[in-house]
Tab-separated table of C-alpha atoms in Angstrom:
chain	number	residue	atom	x	y	z
A	1	MET	CA	45.792	60.844	283.405
A	2	GLY	CA	47.873	58.118	282.536
A	3	MET	CA	51.653	58.308	281.192
A	4	TYR	CA	52.944	60.264	278.162
A	5	VAL	CA	53.283	57.580	274.614
A	6	PRO	CA	55.218	58.816	271.924
A	7	ALA	CA	54.311	61.252	269.458
A	8	ARG	CA	53.207	58.604	266.438
A	9	CYS	CA	50.335	57.495	268.950
A	10	LEU	CA	48.797	60.751	268.603
A	11	GLY	CA	49.182	61.850	265.536
A	12	ASN	CA	49.592	65.112	266.518
A	13	ALA	CA	53.456	65.950	267.879
A	14	GLN	CA	51.696	69.200	269.829
A	15	LEU	CA	49.036	67.020	271.637
A	16	ALA	CA	52.190	64.972	272.705
A	17	ARG	CA	53.962	67.868	274.621
A	18	ILE	CA	50.271	69.407	275.801
A	19	ILE	CA	48.111	66.778	276.824
A	20	PRO	CA	49.446	62.815	278.612
A	21	CYS	CA	47.507	59.598	277.238
A	22	VAL	CA	45.185	57.262	279.104
A	23	GLY	CA	47.056	54.085	279.623
A	24	GLU	CA	50.861	52.663	279.636
A	25	GLN	CA	53.430	53.165	277.432
A	26	ARG	CA	53.281	49.607	275.374
A	27	SER	CA	55.896	48.000	273.676
A	28	ARG	CA	56.181	48.273	269.383
A	29	ARG	CA	55.435	44.578	269.720
A	30	ASP	CA	52.504	44.901	271.917
A	31	MET	CA	50.962	47.634	269.854
A	32	GLN	CA	51.286	45.341	266.451
A	33	ASP	CA	49.518	42.600	268.106
A	34	ARG	CA	46.512	44.934	269.386
A	35	SER	CA	46.632	46.383	265.671
A	36	ALA	CA	46.034	43.068	263.872
A	37	SER	CA	43.142	42.236	266.455
A	38	SER	CA	41.252	45.052	265.782
A	39	SER	CA	40.751	45.962	262.138
A	40	ASP	CA	39.044	49.449	263.002
A	41	THR	CA	42.108	50.819	264.682
A	42	SER	CA	44.917	49.663	262.873
A	43	SER	CA	45.289	52.096	260.395
A	44	THR	CA	44.834	55.095	262.431
A	45	GLY	CA	46.325	54.081	265.665
A	46	CYS	CA	45.516	56.729	268.289
A	47	SER	CA	41.740	57.878	266.866
A	48	SER	CA	40.816	61.078	267.465
A	49	THR	CA	36.980	59.302	268.462
A	50	ALA	CA	35.544	56.335	270.383
A	51	SER	CA	31.892	55.150	271.157
A	52	SER	CA	33.533	56.016	274.778
A	53	GLY	CA	34.123	59.444	273.853
A	54	SER	CA	35.346	62.434	271.534
A	55	VAL	CA	37.756	64.732	271.190
A	56	SER	CA	37.806	68.840	270.314
A	57	SER	CA	40.006	69.601	268.150
A	58	GLU	CA	38.700	73.522	268.540
A	59	GLY	CA	39.231	72.659	272.426
A	60	ILE	CA	43.081	71.507	271.552
A	61	ALA	CA	43.568	74.379	269.323
A	62	ASP	CA	42.094	76.881	272.001
A	63	ILE	CA	45.155	75.369	275.080
A	64	VAL	CA	47.525	78.533	274.819
A	65	HIS	CA	50.662	78.868	277.261
A	66	PRO	CA	51.144	82.096	279.162
A	67	LEU	CA	53.951	83.830	279.622
A	68	THR	CA	53.460	84.383	282.935
A	69	PRO	CA	50.701	81.449	285.185
A	70	ALA	CA	47.693	83.495	285.362
A	71	LYS	CA	45.317	83.891	288.963
A	72	LEU	CA	42.412	82.674	289.502
A	73	VAL	CA	39.878	85.029	291.186
A	74	GLY	CA	36.402	85.504	292.343
A	75	PRO	CA	34.052	84.311	292.154
A	76	GLY	CA	31.802	87.402	291.958
A	77	GLN	CA	28.904	88.767	293.809
A	78	ALA	CA	26.833	91.293	291.544
A	79	THR	CA	27.928	90.000	288.216
A	80	GLY	CA	26.818	86.196	289.180
A	81	ARG	CA	29.107	83.732	291.157
A	82	HIS	CA	32.159	82.847	288.567
A	83	MET	CA	35.818	82.601	289.029
A	84	CYS	CA	37.914	84.615	286.969
A	85	ILE	CA	41.106	84.476	284.840
A	86	CYS	CA	42.804	87.505	285.717
A	87	PHE	CA	46.233	87.357	282.957
A	88	SER	CA	49.463	88.208	283.771
A	89	THR	CA	50.347	91.801	282.958
A	90	MET	CA	51.948	91.003	279.876
A	91	ASP	CA	49.712	88.143	278.846
A	92	GLU	CA	46.203	90.376	279.334
A	93	MET	CA	47.888	93.115	276.398
A	94	LEU	CA	48.256	89.552	273.787
A	95	TRP	CA	44.679	88.889	271.885
A	96	TRP	CA	44.676	85.226	271.354
A	97	LYS	CA	45.217	84.521	274.913
A	98	GLY	CA	42.241	86.522	275.573
A	99	ALA	CA	38.421	84.011	275.750
A	100	LYS	CA	36.502	83.690	272.483
A	101	PRO	CA	34.437	86.961	271.952
A	102	GLN	CA	30.741	86.229	271.637
A	103	ASP	CA	30.464	89.564	269.302
A	104	SER	CA	33.233	90.790	266.578
A	105	LEU	CA	35.236	94.106	267.163
A	106	VAL	CA	32.672	95.544	264.801
A	107	GLU	CA	29.905	95.012	267.031
A	108	GLN	CA	31.656	95.328	270.633
A	109	ILE	CA	32.136	99.235	269.197
A	110	LEU	CA	28.493	99.532	268.006
A	111	GLN	CA	27.208	98.717	271.207
A	112	GLY	CA	28.583	101.682	272.501
A	113	PRO	CA	30.379	102.549	276.147
A	114	ALA	CA	29.867	100.453	279.156
A	115	SER	CA	30.295	103.935	280.993
A	116	TRP	CA	29.633	107.139	279.241
A	117	LEU	CA	31.382	108.890	281.967
A	118	MET	CA	34.943	107.139	281.118
A	119	PHE	CA	33.978	107.308	277.838
A	120	PHE	CA	34.251	111.289	277.840
A	121	SER	CA	36.628	110.637	279.722
A	122	CYS	CA	39.106	109.234	277.591
A	123	ILE	CA	37.994	111.041	274.202
A	124	GLY	CA	39.141	114.523	276.579
A	125	PHE	CA	42.291	113.591	275.239
A	126	ALA	CA	41.673	115.323	272.071
A	127	LEU	CA	41.526	118.768	274.000
A	128	PRO	CA	45.250	118.893	274.849
A	129	ALA	CA	45.883	117.125	271.024
A	130	VAL	CA	44.115	120.689	269.206
A	131	LEU	CA	45.577	123.127	271.863
A	132	HIS	CA	48.780	121.617	270.622
A	133	LEU	CA	48.455	121.663	267.028
A	134	VAL	CA	45.847	124.967	266.765
A	135	TRP	CA	48.897	127.624	268.645
A	136	ALA	CA	51.649	125.113	267.569
A	137	ARG	CA	55.273	126.745	267.918
A	138	GLY	CA	56.807	124.391	266.507
A	139	PHE	CA	57.606	120.731	265.455
A	140	GLU	CA	57.222	119.391	269.312
A	141	ASP	CA	53.805	120.987	269.091
A	142	TYR	CA	52.779	118.780	266.282
A	143	LEU	CA	54.759	115.634	267.856
A	144	VAL	CA	52.315	115.584	270.774
A	145	GLY	CA	48.917	116.534	269.388
A	146	PHE	CA	49.297	113.956	267.143
A	147	ALA	CA	50.136	111.592	269.682
A	148	LEU	CA	47.044	112.376	272.402
A	149	ILE	CA	44.811	112.146	269.512
A	150	ALA	CA	45.996	108.681	268.806
A	151	VAL	CA	44.903	107.971	272.505
A	152	ALA	CA	41.953	109.907	272.274
A	153	ILE	CA	40.967	106.942	269.950
A	154	SER	CA	42.781	103.865	271.643
A	155	SER	CA	41.843	104.794	275.112
A	156	PRO	CA	38.048	104.669	275.082
A	157	LEU	CA	38.245	101.653	272.995
A	158	CYS	CA	40.200	99.693	276.385
A	159	ASP	CA	38.385	101.200	278.699
A	160	ALA	CA	35.074	102.053	277.432
A	161	LEU	CA	34.026	100.089	274.656
A	162	CYS	CA	35.895	96.731	274.466
A	163	VAL	CA	35.529	95.621	277.865
A	164	HIS	CA	33.841	92.649	277.594
A	165	CYS	CA	34.294	89.150	279.000
A	166	ALA	CA	33.450	85.662	278.203
A	167	VAL	CA	33.861	81.690	279.076
A	168	PHE	CA	37.458	80.859	278.851
A	169	ASP	CA	36.962	77.167	279.856
A	170	THR	CA	33.045	75.672	280.392
A	171	GLY	CA	34.534	73.145	282.626
A	172	ASN	CA	33.608	70.050	279.731
A	173	GLN	CA	35.649	66.702	279.556
A	174	ALA	CA	36.574	66.750	275.736
A	175	MET	CA	36.963	62.907	276.394
A	176	THR	CA	35.147	60.736	278.439
A	177	SER	CA	37.112	58.167	280.049
A	178	GLY	CA	36.434	54.788	279.101
A	179	SER	CA	37.590	51.242	278.557
A	180	GLU	CA	37.619	51.522	274.915
A	181	ALA	CA	39.517	54.951	274.934
A	182	GLU	CA	42.356	53.761	277.031
A	183	SER	CA	42.719	50.334	275.413
A	184	ASP	CA	42.822	52.712	271.930
A	185	CYS	CA	45.498	55.226	273.746
A	186	ARG	CA	43.309	58.037	272.729
A	187	PRO	CA	44.425	61.387	273.892
A	188	TYR	CA	42.447	62.360	277.446
A	189	PHE	CA	41.282	65.637	278.151
A	190	GLY	CA	40.456	66.676	281.969
A	191	PRO	CA	38.226	69.049	283.304
A	192	TYR	CA	39.326	72.640	283.328
A	193	GLN	CA	42.346	71.393	280.988
A	194	ARG	CA	42.398	75.057	279.216
A	195	ALA	CA	42.263	76.924	282.413
A	196	ALA	CA	44.827	74.359	284.195
A	197	VAL	CA	47.471	75.474	281.598
A	198	MET	CA	46.872	79.272	281.644
A	199	LEU	CA	46.987	78.725	285.557
A	200	GLY	CA	49.958	76.559	285.963
A	201	LYS	CA	47.679	74.200	287.850
A	202	SER	CA	46.302	70.597	287.483
A	203	SER	CA	43.098	70.363	286.313
A	204	GLN	CA	42.245	69.076	289.719
A	205	ASP	CA	43.275	71.517	291.681
A	206	VAL	CA	41.154	74.071	289.533
A	207	GLU	CA	37.922	72.170	289.844
A	208	GLN	CA	38.412	72.007	293.559
A	209	CYS	CA	38.821	75.400	293.655
A	210	ILE	CA	35.704	76.097	292.104
A	211	LYS	CA	33.736	73.758	294.505
A	212	THR	CA	35.487	75.051	297.621
A	213	ASN	CA	34.021	78.768	296.413
A	214	GLY	CA	30.826	77.379	295.461
A	215	ALA	CA	31.203	78.807	292.054
A	216	GLN	CA	29.374	78.515	288.588
A	217	PRO	CA	31.376	75.959	286.714
A	218	GLN	CA	32.202	78.103	283.902
A	219	ILE	CA	35.048	80.400	283.801
A	220	LEU	CA	35.410	83.887	282.537
A	221	ALA	CA	38.317	85.762	281.685
A	222	PRO	CA	38.193	89.043	279.155
A	223	ASP	CA	37.785	88.184	275.575
A	224	ARG	CA	40.026	88.581	272.946
A	225	TRP	CA	39.239	92.200	271.931
A	226	ASN	CA	39.426	93.045	275.509
A	227	ASN	CA	43.211	92.154	275.425
A	228	LEU	CA	43.398	93.805	272.064
A	229	THR	CA	42.409	96.935	272.913
A	230	ARG	CA	44.305	97.114	276.026
A	231	GLY	CA	47.679	95.960	274.077
A	232	LEU	CA	46.853	98.951	271.054
A	233	ASP	CA	46.512	101.258	273.917
A	234	ARG	CA	49.590	100.417	276.114
A	235	PHE	CA	51.158	100.399	272.893
A	236	VAL	CA	50.193	103.975	272.015
A	237	CYS	CA	51.026	105.502	275.660
A	238	LEU	CA	54.511	103.789	276.377
A	239	PHE	CA	55.452	104.258	272.652
A	240	MET	CA	54.094	107.569	271.689
A	241	VAL	CA	52.967	109.410	274.065
A	242	PHE	CA	55.825	109.505	276.894
A	243	PRO	CA	58.672	110.242	274.341
A	244	THR	CA	56.647	113.119	272.545
A	245	LEU	CA	56.125	114.891	275.758
A	246	LEU	CA	59.372	114.038	277.228
A	247	ILE	CA	60.912	115.915	273.929
A	248	PHE	CA	58.383	118.818	274.416
A	249	ALA	CA	59.427	119.201	277.924
A	250	ILE	CA	63.017	118.975	277.494
A	251	ARG	CA	63.231	121.335	274.202
A	252	ARG	CA	60.704	123.699	275.255
A	253	PRO	CA	61.462	126.630	277.707
A	254	PRO	CA	61.448	126.845	280.397
A	255	PHE	CA	63.230	124.269	281.111
A	256	PRO	CA	63.472	122.246	283.605
A	257	ARG	CA	60.542	123.933	285.549
A	258	ARG	CA	58.168	122.915	282.672
A	259	PHE	CA	59.536	119.179	283.064
A	260	LEU	CA	59.337	119.352	286.894
A	261	ALA	CA	55.479	120.748	286.588
A	262	LEU	CA	54.779	117.932	284.428
A	263	LEU	CA	56.588	115.023	286.293
A	264	ALA	CA	54.398	117.132	289.818
A	265	GLY	CA	51.093	116.892	287.811
A	266	PHE	CA	52.276	113.164	286.864
A	267	ALA	CA	52.402	111.706	290.010
A	268	PRO	CA	49.183	112.138	291.804
A	269	ALA	CA	47.380	111.103	288.699
A	270	TRP	CA	50.008	107.736	287.926
A	271	VAL	CA	48.977	106.906	291.999
A	272	ALA	CA	45.263	106.567	290.843
A	273	CYS	CA	46.045	104.955	287.879
A	274	ILE	CA	47.971	102.164	289.967
A	275	VAL	CA	45.920	102.094	292.552
A	276	GLY	CA	42.705	101.267	289.845
A	277	GLN	CA	44.561	99.033	288.231
A	278	HIS	CA	44.849	97.029	291.323
A	279	LEU	CA	41.255	96.908	291.978
A	280	ARG	CA	40.577	95.863	288.368
A	281	ARG	CA	42.940	92.841	288.872
A	282	LEU	CA	40.676	91.646	291.970
A	283	ASN	CA	38.248	90.630	289.313
A	284	PRO	CA	39.160	91.714	285.432
A	285	CYS	CA	35.303	90.081	284.688
A	286	GLY	CA	33.322	92.459	287.247
A	287	LEU	CA	31.334	94.124	284.179
A	288	GLN	CA	28.809	92.162	282.913
A	289	PRO	CA	25.662	93.362	280.876
A	290	LEU	CA	22.084	93.209	282.594
A	291	ALA	CA	19.926	89.948	280.698
A	292	ASP	CA	17.436	92.225	280.162
A	293	GLY	CA	20.383	94.600	278.110
A	294	SER	CA	19.090	97.912	280.176
A	295	GLY	CA	22.755	97.981	281.412
A	296	TYR	CA	25.653	96.969	283.310
A	297	ALA	CA	26.298	95.149	286.728
A	298	ARG	CA	29.063	96.040	288.562
A	299	GLU	CA	31.595	94.425	290.992
A	300	ARG	CA	32.136	97.003	293.414
A	301	THR	CA	35.730	96.963	293.545
A	302	PHE	CA	35.510	97.022	289.621
A	303	MET	CA	33.058	100.003	289.758
A	304	TYR	CA	36.083	101.282	292.466
A	305	TYR	CA	38.471	101.122	289.277
A	306	GLU	CA	36.521	103.187	287.152
A	307	TRP	CA	35.828	106.036	289.393
A	308	LEU	CA	39.907	105.980	289.680
A	309	HIS	CA	40.735	105.315	286.119
A	310	GLU	CA	38.345	108.543	285.290
A	311	LEU	CA	40.467	110.778	287.784
A	312	TRP	CA	43.234	109.173	286.860
A	313	HIS	CA	42.600	110.791	282.818
A	314	LEU	CA	40.516	114.057	284.223
A	315	ILE	CA	44.294	114.902	285.805
A	316	LEU	CA	46.277	114.096	282.599
A	317	ILE	CA	43.370	116.375	280.711
A	318	VAL	CA	43.931	119.313	282.667
A	319	VAL	CA	47.792	119.273	283.334
A	320	LEU	CA	48.473	118.513	279.640
A	321	SER	CA	46.072	121.219	278.741
A	322	ILE	CA	48.334	123.620	280.993
A	323	ASN	CA	51.236	122.465	279.407
A	324	ALA	CA	49.933	123.340	276.129
A	325	LEU	CA	48.958	127.116	276.827
A	326	TRP	CA	52.302	127.400	278.961
A	327	GLN	CA	54.236	129.628	276.822
């Protein structure tokens, strides 16, 4: 990597903030002299293509900065020896931070759930929702009922349907170094540049980590639909289900016994959820479809996460159903 050059050399102010240019800074006079001696580069300055390399505009556009640096985890065993990007808690809810999906959102949904048990545990929130709506005794029942219907939709999208990952960084260079690229002051993209930005590390550190772990060159990450549905589900839980349950517990007698009973039932469920999420983050890409299309391969930690997350759903469904029937 060389030093940074003025933005006019790159022709794109954003590139000047992201990618250093190979070669030392030259004075205005040196640049003019060189431009006069080379007719094919005088009109373009820092060209986007050269005989010794080419820049991928798609690769430039795909580089995104994290709110908090991600972690590089893995490699996997049952799903292949790939390292995986584990986004921060906030970044994993932002769709544009994820890897480019292989399929559209509709196609992923139509493929069906990766786990039917997880799917049924997700839509199970419709049971307490129906109980609140059918035996409503006040507006609080309607608030909770519609909120639980919303989570019965967002939860299967997040946990059972859109659970796929994709290649986040191939490790290829978008421009190969060469004498002409250096002399023309063209931007240079090192290997794993996109992953390096997301991890807050140098591309050399990322490349060395890949080699040290004996992993495949491609780095995986949850795809954009995975991030999108995760953000949607957490939004529904935080801003719809939680406030409406709190209103219900406070306004519907007996208070505070109802509130304390909900809290007592929620506590063990929350422990199962937290432990499960910790296991998932050990390898967020621990679920991969089999080549023959017969099912999915799972890392052991991801399988344990699924069990604990299903338990979290089951406890909540029972507690919320009892709460709805409690006169």
